Amino acid sequence: MRTFELLFDGFVATLNPTIMLVMIAAIIGGIVIGTLPGLTSVMAISLMLPIAYSLDPTTGLAMLGAIYCAAIYGGANAAILLNTPGTPSSLATTFDGYPMTLQGRADEALYAGLIASVIGGLVGTVILIISFEPLARLSLAFGPPEYFWLAILGLLTIAAMSTGNLVKGLLSGGVGLLLATVGLDPSVGLPRFTFGYAPLIEGIGMVPALLGIFSFSQALKLLEDQASYIVNYKPQKRVLRALLPVFIRHRLLLLRSSLIGTGVGILPGAGGVIASLIAYNEARRWDRDPGRYGKGAIEGLIASESANNAQVSGSLVPMMGLGIPGSANAAVILGALLAFGIQPGIGLLRQSGDVAFAFMASLVIANLLMLIVGAIMIRGTVRVLLVPSAYIGPTIIVFCTIGAYAASYDIYSVAVMAGTGILAYLLSKAGMPLGPMGLGLVLGPVAEQGLGLSLMMARATNSVAEVLVFRPISLFLIGLCILALVSSVFMHRKEAELMKQAKASADTP
Amino acid sequence: MTIRFAPTLYLLIIAVAALFWTRLDGLLYPADVFPRVVLVLVAGSAIVALIQEFIAPGPSVADRRFLFACAVAASAAAYIWLITFIGYYLASTLYLMVLYPLVNVAKDGSPLTMRLLTTAGLATLVVISALYVVFTVLLKINVPMLFSDGPI
């Protein structure tokens, strides 16, 4: 009962006009930052910290929550229009979002991304409100072996992405994993594969490398392409009306992806990339026609976007319940909570319940505001397709450069961006998909850290299997991995059969 | 000119994997376990891809356009190098002023006219101004500059 009272008071406090205006400004800023490749949601939140401190706790936290939601959503715009994930969380959005743009369905993709993000965000926030205390306790049961299997589950998406040639997909994923091993190893902390070049000790940064793989290489492809425009864009009419039945039809997909996003978000360190990739893979696995994925299936886009925005609230669960941030973004918000003198954890409800519930209420309102602000901003964003590609390609290179530099204030990051970009471009010329490479780069460190720490734990028990396999959550995750593997093999066979049938019917006079 | 470079690329990947493998001996357990698995995956899939390429060669990576993209990639390296000397905004202005007209000419085969140069100049001005407002004025990102005590 007290929860409902606090929540009601929270909504009343957040619906204050000043807070609403601050949130609208934060949403606009968050969408812009999220759309710009290289500028991450963490950067957006941390840049706003000094402003948040100058406000009262309710307004300051509402602003940070709004910018977090908006920046994660904003990443979808660049992913859909330019095949460039604006934030790493939108990696899976590129798989079907960009093909939709190429098919002249940019408006549909952008609005679907917005609606899916809003629904995902709302589902995640409702779960946060209901269960942040018990779910936070569950996240403590995840140790290194469980993280290892979770990363493996994410890496199995490579098989799903490798339509046509599994070997090339595996090779691309392997190259990404190999790049992730450069630098200090996560288990003993010694430099590895640096070849005597000191800057390599800090490794291949994720943000600059993803910029290189998806943006820089894309710029080179645009420059190489003879076409004057990315696509012959014609505005679609009544997109929202057309999308309504689509979302009603895919309500289960939305719910499942949002639950996956929230669940993964709760696990500290798992993040939006894993959330969206697992949701994408599950969407593909449950679909009757998985062959459409990667070729402009709106379901893939909905799964990815609803999961990464649901992850926002999920990552706040352990932060608010236990004081353990589920992501770098949550860590920055935790810093803000502490700066306001609010102690997260079990005493949060007793001591600062009003602020905590006002913050959760503000996340609901932020998502609803994002629907309106985002819909208005889409009209301007989509106009990038009216710019000749001769101007877009060089501009992307200049943006990538400053984006990579801003990731660590170091020219080395820019070199990493360009190097990985050129490598990705050459790999793509050999017919290798770039999604697996990005996936390997992101999930490699998570998998390696989980494996390394598990092996160290196994030294104490003298049994690798006992530590790595025979644990309840590990066994459950291994089961999911086997299921994903078997279903992807089945899907590849089915796809090959369908191709054969299509070819045979085409050859028949 | 026709370039068939997929087999060469696979051979290079195998060579890089072998080079990385030679560096594994100095690593302490368990820091060497994950890289070993990854290197086997990379080398193994590169070998299979190479065999596939010999059995059924993929499409050729050809032509002038591929070489143009490679030239742009090389020019990007020069641009990054230039940033360390003259700063980000000046280097970007020069880079865009040169690249915009060149790409237009390469794409459409249209002649280098005064109008094209003017459009390129205006586009550069708009992009650099937007970058300056967003990154330096609003986000206060300490971008390398020619006349500053920043991290050039």
PDB file of C-alpha atoms in Angstrom, chain A residues 12 40 82 132 167 202 268 309 362 430 488 497 509:
ATOM      1  CA  VAL A  12       2.472  14.255  -8.720  1.00  0.00           C
ATOM      2  CA  THR A  40      27.524   7.326 -25.838  1.00  0.00           C
ATOM      3  CA  LEU A  82      23.273   5.087 -41.926  1.00  0.00           C
ATOM      4  CA  PHE A 132      13.536  -3.881  -7.755  1.00  0.00           C
ATOM      5  CA  VAL A 167      32.270 -19.925 -42.134  1.00  0.00           C
ATOM      6  CA  GLU A 202      45.106  -0.136 -23.199  1.00  0.00           C
ATOM      7  CA  PRO A 268      25.719  -6.060 -13.570  1.00  0.00           C
ATOM      8  CA  ASN A 309      15.410   0.439 -23.751  1.00  0.00           C
ATOM      9  CA  SER A 362       9.887  10.162 -13.970  1.00  0.00           C
ATOM     10  CA  ALA A 430      35.626 -10.619 -49.168  1.00  0.00           C
ATOM     11  CA  SER A 488      20.297 -22.125 -35.788  1.00  0.00           C
ATOM     12  CA  GLU A 497      16.402 -26.110 -48.653  1.00  0.00           C
ATOM     13  CA  PRO A 509      10.587 -23.360 -67.805  1.00  0.00           C
TER      14      PRO A 509
END
